[in-house]
Short mmCIF file of C-alpha atoms and ligand atoms in Angstrom, two decimals:
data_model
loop_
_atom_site.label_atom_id
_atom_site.label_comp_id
_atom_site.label_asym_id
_atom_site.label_seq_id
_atom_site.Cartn_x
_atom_site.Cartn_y
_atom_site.Cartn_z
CA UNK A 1 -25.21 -29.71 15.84
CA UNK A 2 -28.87 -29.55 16.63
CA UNK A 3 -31.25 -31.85 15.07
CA UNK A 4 -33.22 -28.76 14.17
CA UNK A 5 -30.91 -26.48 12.28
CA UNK A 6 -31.94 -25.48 9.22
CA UNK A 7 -30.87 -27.26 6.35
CA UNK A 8 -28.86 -24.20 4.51
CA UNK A 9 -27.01 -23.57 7.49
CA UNK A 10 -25.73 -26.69 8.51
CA UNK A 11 -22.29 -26.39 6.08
CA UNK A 12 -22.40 -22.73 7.80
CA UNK A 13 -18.54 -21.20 8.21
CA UNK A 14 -19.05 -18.34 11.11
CA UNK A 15 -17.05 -15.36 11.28
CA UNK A 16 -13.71 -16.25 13.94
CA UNK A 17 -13.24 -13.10 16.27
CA UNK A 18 -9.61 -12.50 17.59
CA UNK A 19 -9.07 -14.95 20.23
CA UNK A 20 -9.49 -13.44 24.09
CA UNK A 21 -7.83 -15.79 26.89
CA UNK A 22 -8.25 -15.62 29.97
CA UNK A 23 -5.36 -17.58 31.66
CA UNK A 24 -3.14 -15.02 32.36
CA UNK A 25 -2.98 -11.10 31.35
CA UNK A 26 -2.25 -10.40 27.75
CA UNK A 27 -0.75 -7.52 25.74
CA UNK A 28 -3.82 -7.92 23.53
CA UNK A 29 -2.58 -6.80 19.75
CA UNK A 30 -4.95 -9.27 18.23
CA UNK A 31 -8.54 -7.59 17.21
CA UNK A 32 -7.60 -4.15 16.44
CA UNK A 33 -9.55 -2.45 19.50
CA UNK A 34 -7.69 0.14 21.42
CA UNK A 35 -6.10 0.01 24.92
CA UNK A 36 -7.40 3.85 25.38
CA UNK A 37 -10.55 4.54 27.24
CA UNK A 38 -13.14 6.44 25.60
CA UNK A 39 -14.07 9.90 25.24
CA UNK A 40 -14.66 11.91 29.00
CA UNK A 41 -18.00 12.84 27.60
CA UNK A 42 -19.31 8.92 27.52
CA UNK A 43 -18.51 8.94 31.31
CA UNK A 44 -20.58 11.31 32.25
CA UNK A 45 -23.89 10.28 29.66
CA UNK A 46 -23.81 7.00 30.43
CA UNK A 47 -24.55 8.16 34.62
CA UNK A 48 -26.70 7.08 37.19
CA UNK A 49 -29.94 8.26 36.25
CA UNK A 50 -29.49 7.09 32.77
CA UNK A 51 -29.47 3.68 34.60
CA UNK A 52 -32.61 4.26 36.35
CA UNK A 53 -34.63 5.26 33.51
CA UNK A 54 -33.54 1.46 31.99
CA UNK A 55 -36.90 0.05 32.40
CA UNK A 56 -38.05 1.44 29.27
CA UNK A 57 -36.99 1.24 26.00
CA UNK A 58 -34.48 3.52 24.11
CA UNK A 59 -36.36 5.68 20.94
CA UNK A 60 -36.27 2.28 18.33
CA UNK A 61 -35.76 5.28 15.54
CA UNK A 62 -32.30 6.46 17.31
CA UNK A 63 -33.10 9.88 16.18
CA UNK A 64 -30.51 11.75 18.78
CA UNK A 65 -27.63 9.30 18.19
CA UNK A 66 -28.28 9.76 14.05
CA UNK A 67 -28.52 13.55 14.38
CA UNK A 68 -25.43 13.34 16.51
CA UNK A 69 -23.96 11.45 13.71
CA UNK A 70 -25.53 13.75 10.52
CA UNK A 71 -24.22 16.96 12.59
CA UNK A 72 -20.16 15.96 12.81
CA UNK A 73 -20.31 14.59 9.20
CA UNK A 74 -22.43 17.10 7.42
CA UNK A 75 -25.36 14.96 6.15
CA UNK A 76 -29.15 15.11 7.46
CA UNK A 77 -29.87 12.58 9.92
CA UNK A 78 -32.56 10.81 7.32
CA UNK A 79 -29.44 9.85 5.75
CA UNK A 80 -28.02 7.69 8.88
CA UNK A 81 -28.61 4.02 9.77
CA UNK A 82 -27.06 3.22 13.06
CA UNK A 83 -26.79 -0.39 14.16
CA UNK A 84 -25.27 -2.91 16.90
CA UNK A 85 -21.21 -2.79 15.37
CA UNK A 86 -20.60 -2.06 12.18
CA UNK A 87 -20.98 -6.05 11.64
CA UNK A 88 -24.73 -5.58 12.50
CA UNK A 89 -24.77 -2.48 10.21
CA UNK A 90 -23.20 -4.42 7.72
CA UNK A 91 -25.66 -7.42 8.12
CA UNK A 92 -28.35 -5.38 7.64
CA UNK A 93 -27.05 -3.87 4.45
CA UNK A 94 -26.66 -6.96 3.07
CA UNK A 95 -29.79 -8.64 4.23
CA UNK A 96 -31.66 -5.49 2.44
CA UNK A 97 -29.77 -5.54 -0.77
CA UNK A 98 -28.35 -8.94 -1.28
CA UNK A 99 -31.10 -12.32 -2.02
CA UNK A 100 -29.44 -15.65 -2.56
CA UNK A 101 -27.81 -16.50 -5.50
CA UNK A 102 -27.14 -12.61 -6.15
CA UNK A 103 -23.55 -11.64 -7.21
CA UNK A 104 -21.32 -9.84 -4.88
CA UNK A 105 -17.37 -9.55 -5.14
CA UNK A 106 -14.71 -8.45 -2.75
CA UNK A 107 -11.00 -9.32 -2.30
CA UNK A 108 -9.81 -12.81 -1.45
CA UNK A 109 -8.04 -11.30 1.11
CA UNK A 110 -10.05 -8.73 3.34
CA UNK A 111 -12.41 -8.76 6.66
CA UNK A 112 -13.78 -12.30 6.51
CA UNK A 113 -17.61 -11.21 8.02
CA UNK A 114 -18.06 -10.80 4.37
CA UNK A 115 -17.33 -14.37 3.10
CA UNK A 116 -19.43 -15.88 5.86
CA UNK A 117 -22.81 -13.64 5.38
CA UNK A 118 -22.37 -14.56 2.17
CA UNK A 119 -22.08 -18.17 2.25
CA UNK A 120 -24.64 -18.74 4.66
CA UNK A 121 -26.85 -16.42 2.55
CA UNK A 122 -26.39 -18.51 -0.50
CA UNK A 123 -25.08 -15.20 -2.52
CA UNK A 124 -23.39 -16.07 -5.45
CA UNK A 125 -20.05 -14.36 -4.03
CA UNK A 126 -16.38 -13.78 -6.19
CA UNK A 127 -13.26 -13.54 -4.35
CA UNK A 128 -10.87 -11.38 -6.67
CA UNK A 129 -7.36 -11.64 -6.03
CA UNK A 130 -5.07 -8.81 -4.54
CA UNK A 131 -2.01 -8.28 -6.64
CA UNK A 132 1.53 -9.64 -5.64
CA UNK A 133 1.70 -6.93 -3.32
CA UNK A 134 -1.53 -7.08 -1.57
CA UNK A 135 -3.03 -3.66 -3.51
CA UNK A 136 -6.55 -3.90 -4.77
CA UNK A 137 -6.59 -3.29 -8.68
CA UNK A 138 -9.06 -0.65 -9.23
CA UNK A 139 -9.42 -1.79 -12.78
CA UNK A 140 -10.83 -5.54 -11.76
CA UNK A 141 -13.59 -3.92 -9.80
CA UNK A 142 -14.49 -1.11 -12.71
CA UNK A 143 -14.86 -4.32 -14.90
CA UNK A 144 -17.14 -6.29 -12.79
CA UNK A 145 -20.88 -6.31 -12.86
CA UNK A 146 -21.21 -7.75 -9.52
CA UNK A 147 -22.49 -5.51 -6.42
CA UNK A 148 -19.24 -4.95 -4.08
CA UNK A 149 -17.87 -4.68 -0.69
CA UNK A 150 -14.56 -3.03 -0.30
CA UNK A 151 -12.86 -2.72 3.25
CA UNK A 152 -11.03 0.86 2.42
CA UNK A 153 -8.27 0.93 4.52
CA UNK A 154 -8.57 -2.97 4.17
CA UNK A 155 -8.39 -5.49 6.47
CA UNK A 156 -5.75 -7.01 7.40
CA UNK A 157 -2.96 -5.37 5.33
CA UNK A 158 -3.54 -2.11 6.00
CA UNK A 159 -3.51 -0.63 2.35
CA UNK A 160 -5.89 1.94 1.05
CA UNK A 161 -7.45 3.38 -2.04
CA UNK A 162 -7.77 6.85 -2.77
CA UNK A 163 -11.02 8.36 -2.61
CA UNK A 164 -10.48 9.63 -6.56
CA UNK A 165 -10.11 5.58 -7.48
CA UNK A 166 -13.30 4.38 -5.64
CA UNK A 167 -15.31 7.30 -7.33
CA UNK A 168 -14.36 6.08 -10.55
CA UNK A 169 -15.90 2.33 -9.41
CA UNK A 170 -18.70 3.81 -8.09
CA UNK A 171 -19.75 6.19 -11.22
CA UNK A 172 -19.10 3.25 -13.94
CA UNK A 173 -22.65 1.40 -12.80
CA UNK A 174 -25.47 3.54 -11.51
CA UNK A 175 -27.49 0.42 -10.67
CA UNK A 176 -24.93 -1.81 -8.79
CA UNK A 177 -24.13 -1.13 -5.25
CA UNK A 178 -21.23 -0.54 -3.80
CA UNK A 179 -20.35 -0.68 -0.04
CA UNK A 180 -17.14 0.65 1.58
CA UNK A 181 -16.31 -0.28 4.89
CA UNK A 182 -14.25 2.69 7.08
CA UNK A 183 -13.82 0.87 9.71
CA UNK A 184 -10.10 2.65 9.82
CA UNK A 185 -11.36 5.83 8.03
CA UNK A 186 -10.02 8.12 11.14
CA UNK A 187 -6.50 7.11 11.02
CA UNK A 188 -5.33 9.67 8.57
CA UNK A 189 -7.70 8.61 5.67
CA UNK A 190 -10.13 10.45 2.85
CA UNK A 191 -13.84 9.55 3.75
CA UNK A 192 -15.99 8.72 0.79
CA UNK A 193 -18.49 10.07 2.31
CA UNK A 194 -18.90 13.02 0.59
CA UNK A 195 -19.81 10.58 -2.56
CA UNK A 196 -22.78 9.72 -0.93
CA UNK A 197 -24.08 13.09 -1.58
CA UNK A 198 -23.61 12.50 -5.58
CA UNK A 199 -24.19 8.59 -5.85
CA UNK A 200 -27.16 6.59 -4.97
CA UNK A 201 -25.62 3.23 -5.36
CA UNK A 202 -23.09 3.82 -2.36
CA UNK A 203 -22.82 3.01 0.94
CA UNK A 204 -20.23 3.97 3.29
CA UNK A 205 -19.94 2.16 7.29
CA UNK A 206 -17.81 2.89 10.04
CA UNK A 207 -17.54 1.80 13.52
CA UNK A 208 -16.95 3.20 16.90
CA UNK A 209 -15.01 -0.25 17.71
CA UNK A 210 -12.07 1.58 16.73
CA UNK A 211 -10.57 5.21 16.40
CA UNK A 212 -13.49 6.14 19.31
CA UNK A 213 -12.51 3.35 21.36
CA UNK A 214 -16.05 1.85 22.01
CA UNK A 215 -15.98 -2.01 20.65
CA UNK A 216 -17.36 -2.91 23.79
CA UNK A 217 -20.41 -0.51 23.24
CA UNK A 218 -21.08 -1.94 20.10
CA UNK A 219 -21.91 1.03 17.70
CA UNK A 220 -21.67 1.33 14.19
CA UNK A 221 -23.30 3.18 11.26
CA UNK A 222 -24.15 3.49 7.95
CA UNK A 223 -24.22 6.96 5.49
CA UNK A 224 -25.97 6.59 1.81
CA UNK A 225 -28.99 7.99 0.23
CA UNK A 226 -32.25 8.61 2.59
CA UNK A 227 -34.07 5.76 -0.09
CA UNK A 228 -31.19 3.25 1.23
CA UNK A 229 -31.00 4.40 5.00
CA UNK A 230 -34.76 4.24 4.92
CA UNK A 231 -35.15 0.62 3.01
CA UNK A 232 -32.64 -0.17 6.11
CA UNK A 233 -34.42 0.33 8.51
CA UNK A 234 -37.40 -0.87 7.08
CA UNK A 235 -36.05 -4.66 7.46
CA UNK A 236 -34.17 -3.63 11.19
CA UNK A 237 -37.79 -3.13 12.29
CA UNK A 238 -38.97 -6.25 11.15
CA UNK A 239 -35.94 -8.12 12.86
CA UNK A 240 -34.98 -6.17 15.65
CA UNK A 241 -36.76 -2.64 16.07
CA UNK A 242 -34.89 -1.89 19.59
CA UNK A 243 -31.26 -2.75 18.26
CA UNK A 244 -29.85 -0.21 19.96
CA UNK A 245 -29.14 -0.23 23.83
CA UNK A 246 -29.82 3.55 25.47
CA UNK A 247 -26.22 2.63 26.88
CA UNK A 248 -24.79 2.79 23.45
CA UNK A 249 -27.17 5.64 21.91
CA UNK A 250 -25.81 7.69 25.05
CA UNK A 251 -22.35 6.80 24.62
CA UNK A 252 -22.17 7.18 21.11
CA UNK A 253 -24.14 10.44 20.93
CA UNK A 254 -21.66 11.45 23.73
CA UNK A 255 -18.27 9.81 21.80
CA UNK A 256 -19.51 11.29 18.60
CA UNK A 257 -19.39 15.15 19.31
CA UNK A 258 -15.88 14.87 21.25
CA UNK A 259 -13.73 15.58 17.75
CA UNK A 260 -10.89 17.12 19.89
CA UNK A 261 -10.50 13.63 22.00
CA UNK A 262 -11.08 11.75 18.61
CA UNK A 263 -8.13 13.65 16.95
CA UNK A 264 -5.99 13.40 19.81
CA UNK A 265 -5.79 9.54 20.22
CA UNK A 266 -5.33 8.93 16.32
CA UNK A 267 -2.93 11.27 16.82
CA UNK A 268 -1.48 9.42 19.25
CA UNK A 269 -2.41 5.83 17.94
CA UNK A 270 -0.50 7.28 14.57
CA UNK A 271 2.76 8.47 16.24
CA UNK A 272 3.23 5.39 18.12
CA UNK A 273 2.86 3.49 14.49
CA UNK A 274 5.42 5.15 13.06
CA UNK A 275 7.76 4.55 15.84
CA UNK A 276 6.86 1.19 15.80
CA UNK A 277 7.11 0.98 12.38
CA UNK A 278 10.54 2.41 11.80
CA UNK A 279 12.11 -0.30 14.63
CA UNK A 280 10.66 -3.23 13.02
CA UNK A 281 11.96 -2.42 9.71
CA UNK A 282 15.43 -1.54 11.50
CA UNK A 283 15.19 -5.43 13.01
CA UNK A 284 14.14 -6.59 9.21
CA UNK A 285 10.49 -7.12 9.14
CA UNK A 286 8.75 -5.67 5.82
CA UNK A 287 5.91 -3.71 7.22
CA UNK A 288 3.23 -3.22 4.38
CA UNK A 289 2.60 0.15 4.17
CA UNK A 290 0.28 0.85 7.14
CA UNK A 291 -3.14 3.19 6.91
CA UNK A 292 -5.15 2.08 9.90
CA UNK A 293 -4.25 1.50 13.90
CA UNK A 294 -2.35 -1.91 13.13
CA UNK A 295 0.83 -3.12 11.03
CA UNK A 296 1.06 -6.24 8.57
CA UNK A 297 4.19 -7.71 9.00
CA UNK A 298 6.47 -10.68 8.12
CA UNK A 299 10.13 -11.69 8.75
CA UNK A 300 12.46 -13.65 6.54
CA UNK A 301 13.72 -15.93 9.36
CA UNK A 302 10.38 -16.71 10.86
CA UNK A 303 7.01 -17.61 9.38
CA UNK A 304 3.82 -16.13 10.79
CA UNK A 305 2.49 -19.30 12.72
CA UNK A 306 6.02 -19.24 14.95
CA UNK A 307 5.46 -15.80 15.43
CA UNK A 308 2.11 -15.48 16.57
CA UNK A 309 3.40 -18.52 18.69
CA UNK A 310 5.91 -17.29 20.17
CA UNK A 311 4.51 -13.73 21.08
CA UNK A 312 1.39 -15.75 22.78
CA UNK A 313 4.42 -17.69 25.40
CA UNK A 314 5.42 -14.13 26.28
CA UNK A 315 1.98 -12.59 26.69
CA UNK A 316 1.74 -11.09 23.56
CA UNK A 317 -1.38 -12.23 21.51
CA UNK A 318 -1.31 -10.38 17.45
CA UNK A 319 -3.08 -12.21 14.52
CA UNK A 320 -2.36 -14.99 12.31
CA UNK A 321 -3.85 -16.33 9.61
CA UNK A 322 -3.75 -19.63 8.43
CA UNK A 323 -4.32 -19.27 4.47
CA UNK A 324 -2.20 -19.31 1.77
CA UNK A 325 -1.06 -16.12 0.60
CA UNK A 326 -0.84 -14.34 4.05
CA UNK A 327 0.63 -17.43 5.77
CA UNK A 328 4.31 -15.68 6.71
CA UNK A 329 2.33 -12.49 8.09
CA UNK A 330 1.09 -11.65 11.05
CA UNK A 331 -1.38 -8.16 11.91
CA UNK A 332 -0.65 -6.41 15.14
CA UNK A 333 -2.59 -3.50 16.45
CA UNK A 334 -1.04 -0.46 17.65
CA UNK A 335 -1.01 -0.43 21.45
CA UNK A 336 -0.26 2.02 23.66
CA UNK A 337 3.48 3.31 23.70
CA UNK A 338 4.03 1.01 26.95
CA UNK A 339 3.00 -1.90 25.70
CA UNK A 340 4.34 -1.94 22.22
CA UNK A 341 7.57 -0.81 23.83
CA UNK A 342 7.41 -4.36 25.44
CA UNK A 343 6.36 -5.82 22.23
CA UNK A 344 9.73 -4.58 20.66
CA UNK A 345 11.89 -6.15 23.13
CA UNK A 346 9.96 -9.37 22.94
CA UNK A 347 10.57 -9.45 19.30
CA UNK A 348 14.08 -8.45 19.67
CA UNK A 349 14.51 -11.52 21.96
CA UNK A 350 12.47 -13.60 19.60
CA UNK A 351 14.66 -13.19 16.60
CA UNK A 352 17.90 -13.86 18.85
CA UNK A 353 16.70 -16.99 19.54
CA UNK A 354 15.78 -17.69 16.10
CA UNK A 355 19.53 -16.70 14.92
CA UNK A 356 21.00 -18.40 17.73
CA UNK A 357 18.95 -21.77 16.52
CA UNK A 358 20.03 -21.07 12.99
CA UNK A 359 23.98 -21.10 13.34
C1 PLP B 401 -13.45 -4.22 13.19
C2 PLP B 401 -14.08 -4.22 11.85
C3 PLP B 401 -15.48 -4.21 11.72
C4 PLP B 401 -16.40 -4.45 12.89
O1 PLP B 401 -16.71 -3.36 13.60
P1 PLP B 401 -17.77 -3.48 14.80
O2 PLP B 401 -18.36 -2.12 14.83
O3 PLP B 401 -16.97 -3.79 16.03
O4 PLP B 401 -18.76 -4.54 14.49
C5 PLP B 401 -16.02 -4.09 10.45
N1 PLP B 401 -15.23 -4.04 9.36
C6 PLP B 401 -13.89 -4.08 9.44
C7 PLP B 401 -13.07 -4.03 8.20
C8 PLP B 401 -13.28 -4.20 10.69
O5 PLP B 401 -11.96 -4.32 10.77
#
């Protein structure tokens, strides 16, 4: 540490992406990104002579990449906020919305980007439990008077809400915000987005990291009332007025309008899951009952750390985390069909050992 960081930030806790080694080539299960390539669309807008017009800046309003945005999901374009990841979207939402000492809630166990805004931030934050079975209890979140975030499908088990039980959080408080991350929306999920039409105290964010297979692009967004989207971008263009690259404006305005190639690789990402899924249970993992392009999984003869361990020696890398009440699990992304066919026999090979050990 610096002699001249600033004294609030100094107990700081960042945000710890999925790990990404470079010692040898990895099956890499271990951030939820996908091993497809993006739509055919971004190949061809992201060309040659969009790299020699680079010298200027790209439009700081992103008006073509928000209309592109508005169009596919039925809403004006004054009604998008499009940002750097849905982490940057995020970020912005809560550096609009959210002063210190202010009270937010979200699950103890969900996407951890949350925790750490808000502890550097100084917001008052509340971590409320998941029940036994890692489902959020829609009642505990009616109750509260504290602004929320919800991850819906969450993050890292998988699980999801209906779009019925969210409403009713939503409708209970006019004047508390609520913000629902979709970062999984595509894979066979109900948007809330439609709400957004009838509620001016939500806000709904998804990514292109994910079902459009863009992390590396880094393009996110945000759909709510055009009072929020504009308050939003209000405070981006005191921070950072160009966050948008014309590489990612082009390739997500591209991505964006290519629904066919969208619904063909969740398709695909979804078939593979179940395939997946239905071999791990036969080899005894519990597989929490999946809603996004990754399982949550645990085995009665080995405990998460070992697992994640062991996958890493073979050139496997999924996710572990080291806290209590998630400690036996581990979250693996669906790969392709390939790779999580070698996944599979790795496992298989893994428990042998394990049983052979045993007796
Ligand atoms: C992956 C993920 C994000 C981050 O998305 P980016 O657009 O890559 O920043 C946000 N929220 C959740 C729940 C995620 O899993």
């Amino acid at each position: 540490m610096s002699y001249f960081l600033c004294d609030e930030f100094q107990k700081m806790e960042p945000y710890i992406p999925g790990e990404q080694p470079k010692d040898q080539a990895y099956i890499k299960l271990n951030a939820n990104e996908s091993s497809l390539p993006p739509s055919p669309r971004v190949f061809d807008a992201v060309s040659q002579s969009r790299i020699r017009g680079m010298g200027h800046y790209a439009d700081p309003h992103c008006k073509q990449l928000r209309k592109a945005i508005g169009d596919v999901y039925g809403v004006n374009a004054d009604r998008v906020f499009v940002g750097n990841g849905a982490d940057e979207v995020l970020g912005f939402c809560f550096m609009s919305f959210f002063s210190p000492r202010m009270k937010l809630c979200f699950p103890d166990i969900t996407y951890d980007f949350y925790r750490t805004y808000a502890k550097t931030n100084r917001i008052d934050f509340e971590q409320i439990p998941l029940d036994a079975d890692f489902h959020v209890n829609v009642e505990d979140y009616i109750a509260t008077d504290r602004d929320i975030v919800l991850a819906n499908p969450n993050n890292p088990t998988g699980l999801a809400l209906s779009v019925s039980d969210i409403e009713r959080v939503v409708a209970v408080r006019p004047k508390r915000l609520v913000i629902i991350d979709e970062a999984y929306i595509d894979y066979g999920n109900e948007s809330c987005i439609p709400l957004t039409e009838k509620y001016a105290n939500l806000i709904v964010v998804q990514t292109f990291s994910k079902s459009r297979n863009l992390a590396g692009a880094r393009i996110g967004f945000a759909i709510a009332s055009k009072e929020i989207i504009e308050d939003m971008n209000k405070i981006k263009f005191t921070f950072n007025p160009f966050n948008m690259s014309a590489f990612a404006l082009a390739a997500g305005s591209a991505a964006v309008q290519d629904t066919t190639y969208l619904e063909k690789c969740v398709h695909s990402v979804l078939a593979t899951r179940v395939r997946v899924q239905k071999a791990l249970e036969k080899m005894n993992f519990f597989v929490a009952e999946p809603h996004a392009n990754f399982l949550f999984v645990s085995h009665p003869y080995i405990s998460g750390g070992e697992l994640c361990k062991m996958l890493k020696e073979r050139g496997i890398l999924v996710r572990h985390y080291d806290e209590a009440r998630i400690r036996d699990y581990v979250r693996m992304t669906i790969g392709t069909g390939e790779e999580m066919d070698k996944v599979l026999q790795q496992l298989h090979e893994i428990l042998q050992e394990v049983k052979a050990c045993e007796s």
